[in-house]
Coordinates of C-alpha atoms in Angstrom, one line a residue:
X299 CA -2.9 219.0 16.7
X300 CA -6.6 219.3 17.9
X301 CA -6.7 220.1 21.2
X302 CA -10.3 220.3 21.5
X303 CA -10.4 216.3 20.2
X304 CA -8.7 215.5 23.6
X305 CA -10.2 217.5 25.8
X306 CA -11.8 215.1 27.7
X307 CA -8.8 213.6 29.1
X308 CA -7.6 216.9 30.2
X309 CA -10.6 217.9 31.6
X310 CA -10.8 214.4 33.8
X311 CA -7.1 215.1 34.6
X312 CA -8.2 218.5 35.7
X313 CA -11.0 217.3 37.3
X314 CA -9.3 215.1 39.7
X315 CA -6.8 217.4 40.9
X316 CA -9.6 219.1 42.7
X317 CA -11.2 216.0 44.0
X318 CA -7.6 215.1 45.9
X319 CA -7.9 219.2 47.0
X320 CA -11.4 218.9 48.4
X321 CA -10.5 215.5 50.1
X322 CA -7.3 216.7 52.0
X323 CA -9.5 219.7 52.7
X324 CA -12.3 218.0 54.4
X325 CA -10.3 215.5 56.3
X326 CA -7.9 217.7 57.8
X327 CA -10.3 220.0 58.6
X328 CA -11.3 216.9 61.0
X329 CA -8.7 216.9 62.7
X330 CA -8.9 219.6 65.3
X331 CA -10.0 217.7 68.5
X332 CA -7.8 214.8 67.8
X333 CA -4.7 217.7 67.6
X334 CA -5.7 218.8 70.5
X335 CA -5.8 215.9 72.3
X336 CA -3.1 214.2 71.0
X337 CA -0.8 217.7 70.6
X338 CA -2.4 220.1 73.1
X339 CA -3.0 222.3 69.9
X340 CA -5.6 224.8 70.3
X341 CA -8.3 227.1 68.2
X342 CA -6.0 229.5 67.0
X343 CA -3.0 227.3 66.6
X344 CA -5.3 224.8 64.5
X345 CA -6.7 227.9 62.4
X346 CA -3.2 228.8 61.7
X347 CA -1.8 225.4 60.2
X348 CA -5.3 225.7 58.2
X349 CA -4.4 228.8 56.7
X350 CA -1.1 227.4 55.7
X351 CA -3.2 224.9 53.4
X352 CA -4.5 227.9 51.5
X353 CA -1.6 230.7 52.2
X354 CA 0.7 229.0 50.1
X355 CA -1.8 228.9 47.5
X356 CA -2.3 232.3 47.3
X357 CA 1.5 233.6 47.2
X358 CA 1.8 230.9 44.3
X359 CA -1.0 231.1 42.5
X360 CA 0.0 234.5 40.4
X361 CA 3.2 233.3 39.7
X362 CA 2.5 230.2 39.1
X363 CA 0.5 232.0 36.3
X364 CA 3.4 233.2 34.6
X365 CA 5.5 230.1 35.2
X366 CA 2.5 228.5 33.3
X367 CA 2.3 231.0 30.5
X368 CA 6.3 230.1 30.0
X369 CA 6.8 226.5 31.0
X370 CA 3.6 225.2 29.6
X371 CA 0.6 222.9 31.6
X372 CA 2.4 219.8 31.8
X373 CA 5.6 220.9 33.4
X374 CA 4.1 222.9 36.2
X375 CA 1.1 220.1 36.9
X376 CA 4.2 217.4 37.5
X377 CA 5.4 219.9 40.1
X378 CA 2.6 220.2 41.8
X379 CA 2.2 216.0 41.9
X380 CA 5.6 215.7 43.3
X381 CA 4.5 218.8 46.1
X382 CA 1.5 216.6 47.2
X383 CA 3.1 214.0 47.7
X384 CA 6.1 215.1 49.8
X385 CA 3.2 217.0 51.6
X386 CA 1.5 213.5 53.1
X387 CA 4.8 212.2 53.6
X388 CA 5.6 215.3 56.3
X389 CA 2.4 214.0 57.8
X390 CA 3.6 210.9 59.2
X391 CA 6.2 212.3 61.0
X392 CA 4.2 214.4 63.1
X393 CA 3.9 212.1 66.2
X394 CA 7.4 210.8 66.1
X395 CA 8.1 214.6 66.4
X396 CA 6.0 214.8 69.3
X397 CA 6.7 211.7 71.4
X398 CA 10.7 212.8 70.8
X399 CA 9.7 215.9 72.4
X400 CA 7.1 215.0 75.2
X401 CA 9.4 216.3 78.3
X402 CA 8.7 219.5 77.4
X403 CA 5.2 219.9 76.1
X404 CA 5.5 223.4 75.0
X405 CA 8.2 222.8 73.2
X406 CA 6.6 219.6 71.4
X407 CA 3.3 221.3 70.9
X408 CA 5.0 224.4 68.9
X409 CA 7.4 222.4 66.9
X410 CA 4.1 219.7 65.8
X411 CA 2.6 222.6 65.2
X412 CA 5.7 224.1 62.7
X413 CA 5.6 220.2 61.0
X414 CA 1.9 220.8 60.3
X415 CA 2.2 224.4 59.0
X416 CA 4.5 223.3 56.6
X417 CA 3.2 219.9 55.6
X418 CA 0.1 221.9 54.6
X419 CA 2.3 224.6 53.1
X420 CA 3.4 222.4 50.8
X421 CA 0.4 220.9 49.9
X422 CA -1.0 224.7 49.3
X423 CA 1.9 225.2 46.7
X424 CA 0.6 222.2 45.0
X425 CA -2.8 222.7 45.2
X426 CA -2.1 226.6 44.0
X427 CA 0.0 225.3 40.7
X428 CA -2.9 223.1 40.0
X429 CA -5.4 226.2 39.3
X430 CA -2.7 228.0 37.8
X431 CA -2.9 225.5 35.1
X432 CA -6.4 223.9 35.0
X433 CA -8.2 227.0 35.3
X434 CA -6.9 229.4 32.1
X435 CA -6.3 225.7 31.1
X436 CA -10.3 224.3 30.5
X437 CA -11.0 228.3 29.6
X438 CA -9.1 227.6 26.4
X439 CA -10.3 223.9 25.7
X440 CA -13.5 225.0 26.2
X441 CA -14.0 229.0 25.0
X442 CA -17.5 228.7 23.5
X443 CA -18.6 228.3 27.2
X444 CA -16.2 229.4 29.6
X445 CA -18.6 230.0 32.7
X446 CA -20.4 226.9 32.5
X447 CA -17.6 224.5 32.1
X448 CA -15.2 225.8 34.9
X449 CA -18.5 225.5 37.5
X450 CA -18.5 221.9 36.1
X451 CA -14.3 221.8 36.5
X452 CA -15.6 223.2 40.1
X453 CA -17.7 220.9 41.3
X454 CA -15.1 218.5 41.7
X455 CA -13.9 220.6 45.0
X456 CA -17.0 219.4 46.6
X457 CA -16.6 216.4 45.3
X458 CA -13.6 215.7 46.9
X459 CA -15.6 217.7 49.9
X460 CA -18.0 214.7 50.1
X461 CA -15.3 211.8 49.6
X462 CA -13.1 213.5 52.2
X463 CA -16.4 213.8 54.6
X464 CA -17.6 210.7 54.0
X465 CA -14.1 209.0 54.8
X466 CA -13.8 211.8 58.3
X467 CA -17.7 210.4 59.0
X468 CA -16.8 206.8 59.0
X469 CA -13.3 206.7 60.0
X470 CA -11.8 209.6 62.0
X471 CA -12.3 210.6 65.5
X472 CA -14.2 209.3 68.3
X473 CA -17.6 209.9 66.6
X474 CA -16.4 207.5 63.8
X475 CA -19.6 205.8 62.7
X476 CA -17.8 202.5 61.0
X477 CA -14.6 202.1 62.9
X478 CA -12.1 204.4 64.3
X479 CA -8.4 204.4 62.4
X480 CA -6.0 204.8 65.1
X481 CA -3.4 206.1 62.6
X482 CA -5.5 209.1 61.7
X483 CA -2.5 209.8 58.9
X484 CA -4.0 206.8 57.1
X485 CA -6.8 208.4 56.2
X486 CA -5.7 212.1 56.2
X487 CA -3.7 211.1 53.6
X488 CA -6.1 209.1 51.6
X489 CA -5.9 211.7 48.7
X490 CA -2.7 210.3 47.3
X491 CA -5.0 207.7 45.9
X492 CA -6.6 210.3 43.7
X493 CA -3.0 212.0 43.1
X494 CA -1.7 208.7 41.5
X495 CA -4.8 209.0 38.9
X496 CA -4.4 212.1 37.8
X497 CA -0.8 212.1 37.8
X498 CA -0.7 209.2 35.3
X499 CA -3.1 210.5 33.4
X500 CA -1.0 213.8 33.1
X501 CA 2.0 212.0 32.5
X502 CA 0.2 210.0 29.3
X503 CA -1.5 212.9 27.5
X504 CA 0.0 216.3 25.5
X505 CA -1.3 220.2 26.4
X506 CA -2.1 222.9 24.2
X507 CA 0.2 225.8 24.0
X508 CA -0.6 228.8 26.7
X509 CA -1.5 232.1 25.5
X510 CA 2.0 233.5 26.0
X511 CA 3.6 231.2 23.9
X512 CA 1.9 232.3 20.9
X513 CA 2.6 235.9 21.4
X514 CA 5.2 238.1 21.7
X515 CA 3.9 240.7 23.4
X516 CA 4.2 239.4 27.1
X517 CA 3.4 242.6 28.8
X518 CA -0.8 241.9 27.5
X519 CA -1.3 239.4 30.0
X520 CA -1.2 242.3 32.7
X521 CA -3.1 244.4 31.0
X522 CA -5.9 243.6 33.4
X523 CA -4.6 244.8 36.2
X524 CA -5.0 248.7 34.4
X525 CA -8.8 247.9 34.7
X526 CA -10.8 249.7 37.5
X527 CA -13.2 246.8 37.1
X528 CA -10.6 244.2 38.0
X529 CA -9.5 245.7 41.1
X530 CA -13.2 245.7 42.1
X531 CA -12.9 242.0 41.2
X532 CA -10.1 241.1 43.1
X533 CA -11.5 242.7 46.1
X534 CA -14.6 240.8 46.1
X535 CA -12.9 237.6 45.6
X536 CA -10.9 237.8 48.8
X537 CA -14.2 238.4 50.5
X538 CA -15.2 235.1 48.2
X539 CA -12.3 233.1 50.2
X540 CA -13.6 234.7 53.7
X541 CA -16.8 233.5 53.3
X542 CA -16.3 229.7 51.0
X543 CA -12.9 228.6 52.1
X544 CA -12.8 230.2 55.2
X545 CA -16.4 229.0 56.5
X546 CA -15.9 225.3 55.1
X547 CA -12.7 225.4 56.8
X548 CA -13.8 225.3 59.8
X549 CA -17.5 224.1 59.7
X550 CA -16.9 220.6 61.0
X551 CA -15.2 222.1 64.4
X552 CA -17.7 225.0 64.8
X553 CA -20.8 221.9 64.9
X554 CA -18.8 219.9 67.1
X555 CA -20.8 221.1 70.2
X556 CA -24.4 221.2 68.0
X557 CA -24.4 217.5 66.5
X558 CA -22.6 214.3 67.4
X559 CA -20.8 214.1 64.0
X560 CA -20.5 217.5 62.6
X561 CA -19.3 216.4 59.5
X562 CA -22.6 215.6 58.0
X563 CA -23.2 219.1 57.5
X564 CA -20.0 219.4 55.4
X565 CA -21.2 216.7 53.2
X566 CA -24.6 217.8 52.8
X567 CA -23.4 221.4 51.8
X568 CA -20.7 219.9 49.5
X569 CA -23.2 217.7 47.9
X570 CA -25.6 220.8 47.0
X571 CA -22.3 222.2 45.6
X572 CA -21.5 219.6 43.8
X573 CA -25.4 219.5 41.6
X574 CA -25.7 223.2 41.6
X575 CA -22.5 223.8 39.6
X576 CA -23.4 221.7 36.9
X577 CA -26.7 224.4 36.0
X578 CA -24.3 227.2 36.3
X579 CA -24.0 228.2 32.8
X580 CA -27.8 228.3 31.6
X581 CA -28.4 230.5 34.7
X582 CA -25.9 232.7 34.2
X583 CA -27.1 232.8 30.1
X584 CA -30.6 233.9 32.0
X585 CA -29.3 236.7 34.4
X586 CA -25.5 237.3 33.3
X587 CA -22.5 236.6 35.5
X588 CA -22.4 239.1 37.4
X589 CA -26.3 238.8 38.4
X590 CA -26.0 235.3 39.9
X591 CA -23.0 236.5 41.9
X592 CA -24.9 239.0 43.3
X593 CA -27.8 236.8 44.2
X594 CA -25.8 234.2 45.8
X595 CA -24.0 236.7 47.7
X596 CA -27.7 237.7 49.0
X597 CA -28.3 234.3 49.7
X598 CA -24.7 233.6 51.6
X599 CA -25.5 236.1 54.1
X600 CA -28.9 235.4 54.9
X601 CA -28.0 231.9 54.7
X602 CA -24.8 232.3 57.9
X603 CA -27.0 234.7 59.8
X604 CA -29.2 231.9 60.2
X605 CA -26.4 229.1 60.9
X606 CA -25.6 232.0 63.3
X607 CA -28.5 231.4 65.6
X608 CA -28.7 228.2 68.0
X609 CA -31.3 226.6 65.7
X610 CA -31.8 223.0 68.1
X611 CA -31.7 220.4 65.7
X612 CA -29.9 219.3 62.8
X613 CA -33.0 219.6 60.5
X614 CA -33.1 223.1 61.1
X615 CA -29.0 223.8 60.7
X616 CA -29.3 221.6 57.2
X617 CA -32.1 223.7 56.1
X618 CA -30.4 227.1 57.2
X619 CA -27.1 225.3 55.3
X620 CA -28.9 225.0 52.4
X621 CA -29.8 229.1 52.1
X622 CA -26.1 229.4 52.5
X623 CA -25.1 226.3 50.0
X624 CA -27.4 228.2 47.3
X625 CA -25.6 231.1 47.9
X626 CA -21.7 229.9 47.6
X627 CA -22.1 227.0 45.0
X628 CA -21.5 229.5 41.8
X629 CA -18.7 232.0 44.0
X630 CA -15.6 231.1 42.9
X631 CA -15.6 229.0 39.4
X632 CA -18.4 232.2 38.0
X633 CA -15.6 234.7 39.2
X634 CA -13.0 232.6 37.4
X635 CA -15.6 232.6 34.2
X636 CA -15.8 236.3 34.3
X637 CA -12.2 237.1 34.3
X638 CA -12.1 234.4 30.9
X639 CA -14.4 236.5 29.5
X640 CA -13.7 240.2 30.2
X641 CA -10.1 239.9 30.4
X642 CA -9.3 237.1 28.0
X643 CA -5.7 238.5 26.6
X644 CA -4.2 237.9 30.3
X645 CA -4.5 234.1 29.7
X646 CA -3.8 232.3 33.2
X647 CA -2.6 235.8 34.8
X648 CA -5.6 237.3 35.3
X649 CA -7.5 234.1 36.8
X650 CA -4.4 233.7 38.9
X651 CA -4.7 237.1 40.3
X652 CA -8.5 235.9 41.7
X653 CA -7.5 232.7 42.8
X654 CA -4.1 234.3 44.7
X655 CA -6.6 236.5 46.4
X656 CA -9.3 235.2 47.7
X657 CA -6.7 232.4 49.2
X658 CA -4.3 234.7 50.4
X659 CA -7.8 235.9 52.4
X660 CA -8.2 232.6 53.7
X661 CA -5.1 231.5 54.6
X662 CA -3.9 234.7 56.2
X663 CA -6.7 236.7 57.8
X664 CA -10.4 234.3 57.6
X665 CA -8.9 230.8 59.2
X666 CA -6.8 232.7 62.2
X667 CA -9.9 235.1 62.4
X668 CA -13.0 232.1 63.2
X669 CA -10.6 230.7 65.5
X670 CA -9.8 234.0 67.2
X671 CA -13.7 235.1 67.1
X672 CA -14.5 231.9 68.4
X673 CA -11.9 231.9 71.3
X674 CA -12.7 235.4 72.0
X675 CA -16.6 235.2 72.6
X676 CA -16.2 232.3 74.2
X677 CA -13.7 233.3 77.2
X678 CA -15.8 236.7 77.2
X679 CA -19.0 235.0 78.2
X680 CA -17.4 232.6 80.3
X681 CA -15.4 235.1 82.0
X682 CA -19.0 237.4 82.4
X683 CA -21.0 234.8 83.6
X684 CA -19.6 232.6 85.1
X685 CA -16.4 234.3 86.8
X686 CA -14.9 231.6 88.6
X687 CA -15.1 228.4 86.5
X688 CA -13.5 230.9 84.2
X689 CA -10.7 231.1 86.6
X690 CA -10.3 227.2 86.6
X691 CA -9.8 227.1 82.6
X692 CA -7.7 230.6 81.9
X693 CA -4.3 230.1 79.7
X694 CA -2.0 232.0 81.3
X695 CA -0.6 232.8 77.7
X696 CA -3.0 235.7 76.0
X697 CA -3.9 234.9 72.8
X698 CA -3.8 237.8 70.4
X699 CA -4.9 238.3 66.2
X700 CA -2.5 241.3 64.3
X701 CA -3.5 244.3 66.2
X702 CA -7.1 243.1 67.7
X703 CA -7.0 243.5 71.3
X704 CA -5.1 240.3 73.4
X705 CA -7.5 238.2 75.3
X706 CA -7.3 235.4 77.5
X707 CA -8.4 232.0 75.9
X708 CA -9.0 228.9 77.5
X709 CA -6.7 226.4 78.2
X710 CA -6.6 223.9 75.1
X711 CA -6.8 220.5 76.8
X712 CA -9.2 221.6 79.4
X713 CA -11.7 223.4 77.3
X714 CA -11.6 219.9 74.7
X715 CA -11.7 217.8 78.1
X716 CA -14.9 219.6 79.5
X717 CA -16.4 219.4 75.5
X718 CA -16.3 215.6 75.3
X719 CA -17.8 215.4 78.4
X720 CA -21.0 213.8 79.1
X721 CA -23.8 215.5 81.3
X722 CA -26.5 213.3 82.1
X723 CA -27.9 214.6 85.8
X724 CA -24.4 214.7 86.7
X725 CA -21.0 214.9 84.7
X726 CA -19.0 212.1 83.7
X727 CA -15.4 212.5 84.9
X728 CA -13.7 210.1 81.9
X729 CA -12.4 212.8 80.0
X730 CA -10.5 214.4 82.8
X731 CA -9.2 211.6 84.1
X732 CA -8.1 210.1 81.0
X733 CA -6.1 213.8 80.2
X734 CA -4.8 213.2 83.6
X735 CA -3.2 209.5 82.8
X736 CA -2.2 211.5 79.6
X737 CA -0.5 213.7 81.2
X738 CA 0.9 211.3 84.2
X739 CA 2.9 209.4 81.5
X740 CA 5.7 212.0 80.6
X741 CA 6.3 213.8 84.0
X742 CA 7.8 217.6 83.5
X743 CA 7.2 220.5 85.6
X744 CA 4.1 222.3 83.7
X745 CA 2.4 218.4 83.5
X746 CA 2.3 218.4 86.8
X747 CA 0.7 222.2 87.2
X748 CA -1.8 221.0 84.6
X749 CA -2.8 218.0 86.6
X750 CA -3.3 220.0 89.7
X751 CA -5.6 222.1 87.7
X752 CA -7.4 219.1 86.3
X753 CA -7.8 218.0 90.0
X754 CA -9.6 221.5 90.8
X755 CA -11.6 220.8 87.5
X756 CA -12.7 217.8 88.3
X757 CA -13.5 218.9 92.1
X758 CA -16.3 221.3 90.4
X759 CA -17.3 219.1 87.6
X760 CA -21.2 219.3 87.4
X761 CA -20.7 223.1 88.0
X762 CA -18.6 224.1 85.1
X763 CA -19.0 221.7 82.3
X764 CA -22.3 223.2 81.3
X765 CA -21.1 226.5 81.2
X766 CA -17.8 225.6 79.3
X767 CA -19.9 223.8 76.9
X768 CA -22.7 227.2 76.5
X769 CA -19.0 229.0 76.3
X770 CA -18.2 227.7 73.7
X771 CA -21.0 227.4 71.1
X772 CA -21.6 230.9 72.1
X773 CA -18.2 231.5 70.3
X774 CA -18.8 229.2 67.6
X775 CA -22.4 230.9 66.6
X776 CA -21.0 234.1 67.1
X777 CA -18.4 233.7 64.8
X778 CA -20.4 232.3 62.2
X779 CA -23.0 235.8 62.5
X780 CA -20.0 237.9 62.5
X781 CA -19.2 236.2 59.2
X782 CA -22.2 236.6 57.9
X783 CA -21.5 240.3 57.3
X784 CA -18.9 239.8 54.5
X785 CA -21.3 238.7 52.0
X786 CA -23.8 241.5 52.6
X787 CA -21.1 243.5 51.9
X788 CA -20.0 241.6 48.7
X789 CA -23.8 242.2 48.2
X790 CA -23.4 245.8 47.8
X791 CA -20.3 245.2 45.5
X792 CA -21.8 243.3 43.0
X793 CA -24.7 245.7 42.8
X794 CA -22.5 248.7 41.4
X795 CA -21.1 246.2 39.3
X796 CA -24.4 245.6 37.9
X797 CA -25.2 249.4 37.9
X798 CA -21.6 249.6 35.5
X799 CA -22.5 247.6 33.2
X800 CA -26.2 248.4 32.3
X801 CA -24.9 252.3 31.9
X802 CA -22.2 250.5 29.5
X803 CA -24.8 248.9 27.5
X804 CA -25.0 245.2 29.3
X805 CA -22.5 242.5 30.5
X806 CA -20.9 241.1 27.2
X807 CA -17.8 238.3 26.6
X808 CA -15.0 240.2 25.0
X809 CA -13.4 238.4 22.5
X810 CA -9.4 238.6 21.4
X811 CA -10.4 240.9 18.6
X812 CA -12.0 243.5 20.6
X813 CA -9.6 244.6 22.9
X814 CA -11.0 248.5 22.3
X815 CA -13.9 247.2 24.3
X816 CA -11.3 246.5 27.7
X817 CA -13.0 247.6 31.4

């Protein structure tokens, strides 16, 4: 059969499972200040169940490689539609979970917080057995022009970015701008929509055979990993998840102090994204792969040392967004291209081996690390500057990231109390009495503490609310500069890969037939 006649189908098929990716990404990456509210969930907590939507990803993605290689595409993409949606089904149980538990806070926080982790979990195993398969899968349908058509396969990720924004701008959260759903699950779990299309299109159509099932000679598809030049490779691309997944992650929460719906920057960004990728491939015919990565890898950082300073206006943070847009639209799908071209007898291994890192990255270390950067500059300028509101809004619990140095954040529900507070000539006190009547309505021992200390907040309102507030965008812009870094130092990556290849003779596809020409 000719695969190639029915490629359009699979590449739509393909195409959506992105879209429902970048959805769930954008609207859960909404959800921080209603968790925090609602489950007393703070920064690091929140970057933690983040990183659980990509950390699954990355432990799967390798292996789900292989499996692909031996099961075949169809098999493994029905697993993945049956992950995603057990995954939004998890969801709906999270404030049952809570109210059951609401005598004891701490205990209802932490095991919300477990239900979360794992709800995205799941959906990270999905979403990882997904590019396991669509990846090596659209690199085969379409081998004439690898590079180009896996930044157009791409481009649905912030496609699904803008969908999911659009649907957090006009739905979710106080700062809706159509009408606030109560039941934030509603529309958290509005990418089942795009599941059911995709899956039914998967379900209707046949799949080539993979690379391994038409040789005998398994051991070739690691063959890559022998290659000095793939290391280097795998290396940058868990910078690439830092910088893309990481950053996008959490963009929506690090605005939320800069502009009254945050969001808009996401969907701007992602809609960049979305038009760049599709010019992918006759730029990278004009300066070779490896050229435009290390261009946009100029541009990233230049771009988030900018988005890094308080710029005053959202003109100014959309124009600085666009540097950095420029800069990460061809990261990930050009990687993905390069490993087609240079390493093409590994079939799905070899992409799989990119993908696993650079989400490994963000799940394990660039999530958990914004939210610790953010918590940590923020209590250290409170704490400097302004020593005794400081005092009012300490956690007793330090907060601590692997083997950085503990700290002592802020207390969750008063830091997000003091942020949605108005200051016009004098403070408005809504917020923290609302938390109070929160708080009033299941009566435990450490409610009661926490509503003697909103008591001594709200005695020094005018006071400290500013300085919270300068707190934390402080940590929000600091984080963002300190982020910056990782693609200067892709920057310098890149360049010796450049340097390689001209003393080689010149960046060049290898086909199956020329193997003697391997990294």
């Amino acid at each position: 059969m000719d695969y190639k006649a029915n490629r359009g189908k699979l590449m739509l098929a393909s195409f959506l499972t992105l879209v429902a990716c970048g959805m769930a990404f954008v609207t859960r990456g909404s959800m921080g200040g209603i968790w925090e509210r609602e489950f007393n969930i703070g920064s690091q907590d929140f970057g933690s169940i983040l990183g659980a939507a990509f950390f699954g990803f990355g432990l799967v993605i390798f292996f789900g490689g292989l499996v692909t290689e031996k099961m075949g595409y169809k098999p493994v993409l029905i697993i993945a539609f049956l992950m995603h949606l057990a995954s939004a089904a998890m969801l709906y149980f999270a404030r049952p979970l809570y109210e059951s538990l609401a005598a004891n806070p701490e205990v209802a926080t932490a095991q919300t917080v477990r239900l979360l982790w794992y709800s995205f979990f799941l959906f990270s195993l999905g979403h990882g057995l997904y590019e396991a398969v669509i990846n090596p899968l659209i690199g085969q349908l379409y081998s004439e022009n690898q590079t180009h058509y896996l930044n157009i396969l791409h481009a649905s990720w912030p496609g699904g970015m803008i969908i999911g924004g659009l649907i957090s701008w006009g739905f979710m959260g106080d700062s809706a701008m159509i009408y606030q759903i109560a039941m934030w699950e509603i529309p958290l779990t509005s990418f089942i929509v795009v599941v059911l299309w995709y899956g039914m299109l998967v379900f209707q159509n046949k799949f080539p055979p993979t690379v391994a099932s038409k040789t005998s000679d398994f051991g070739r598809l690691f063959s890559c990993f022998f290659s000095p030049v793939f290391i280097v490779l795998l290396l940058l691309h868990g910078c690439i998840g830092y910088v893309e997944i990481g950053i996008d992650s959490w963009v929506t929460k690090l605005m939320e102090n800069f502009l009254k719906n945050p969001v808009v920057v996401l969907i701007y960004t992602s809609s960049l994204m979305f038009g760049l990728r599709f010019f992918a491939g006759p730029i990278a015919h004009k300066i070779n792969p490896i050229g435009l990565l290390f261009v946009s890898s100029v541009l990233a950082s230049l771009g988030l040392f900018w988005l890094g300073t308080d710029l005053g206006s959202l003109t100014m943070i959309l124009v600085a967004a666009t540097v950095y847009s420029l800069g990460k639209a061809f990261f990930w799908p050009t990687m993905l291209g390069v490993a087609g071209e240079r390493y093409p007898q590994c079939g799905a291994v070899a992409m799989g081996a990119l993908g696993a890192m650079g989400m490994l990255t963000a799940g394990y270390i660039a999530n958990p690390a914004i939210g610790y950067k953010q918590d940590v500059n923020a209590s250290a300028k409170l704490e400097s500057e302004a020593p005794q509101t400081f005092a009012r809004y300490v956690d007793s619990k330090p907060g601590k990231f692997f083997y950085f140095p503990e700290y002592q954040p802020l207390v969750p529900m008063l830091k997000n109390a003091a942020n949605n507070t108005k200051v016009d000539g004098t403070a408005d006190p809504a917020a923290f009495n609302q938390l109070k009547t929160d708080l009033g309505k299941v009566p435990s021992a450490e409610n009661t503490a926490l509503i003697a200390r909103v008591d001594t907040c709200l005695g020094n309102l005018n006071e400290d609310v500013p300085k919270v507030k300068s707190a934390a965008m402080f940590g929000a812009l600091r984080s963002i500069t300190l982020t910056a870094y990782v693609p200067a130092a892709m920057a310098v990556g890149y360049l010796m890969l450049l340097i390689y290849f001209v003393l080689i003779g010149g960046y060049k596809k290898i086909e199956l037939t020329d193997e003697s020409k391997l990294d």
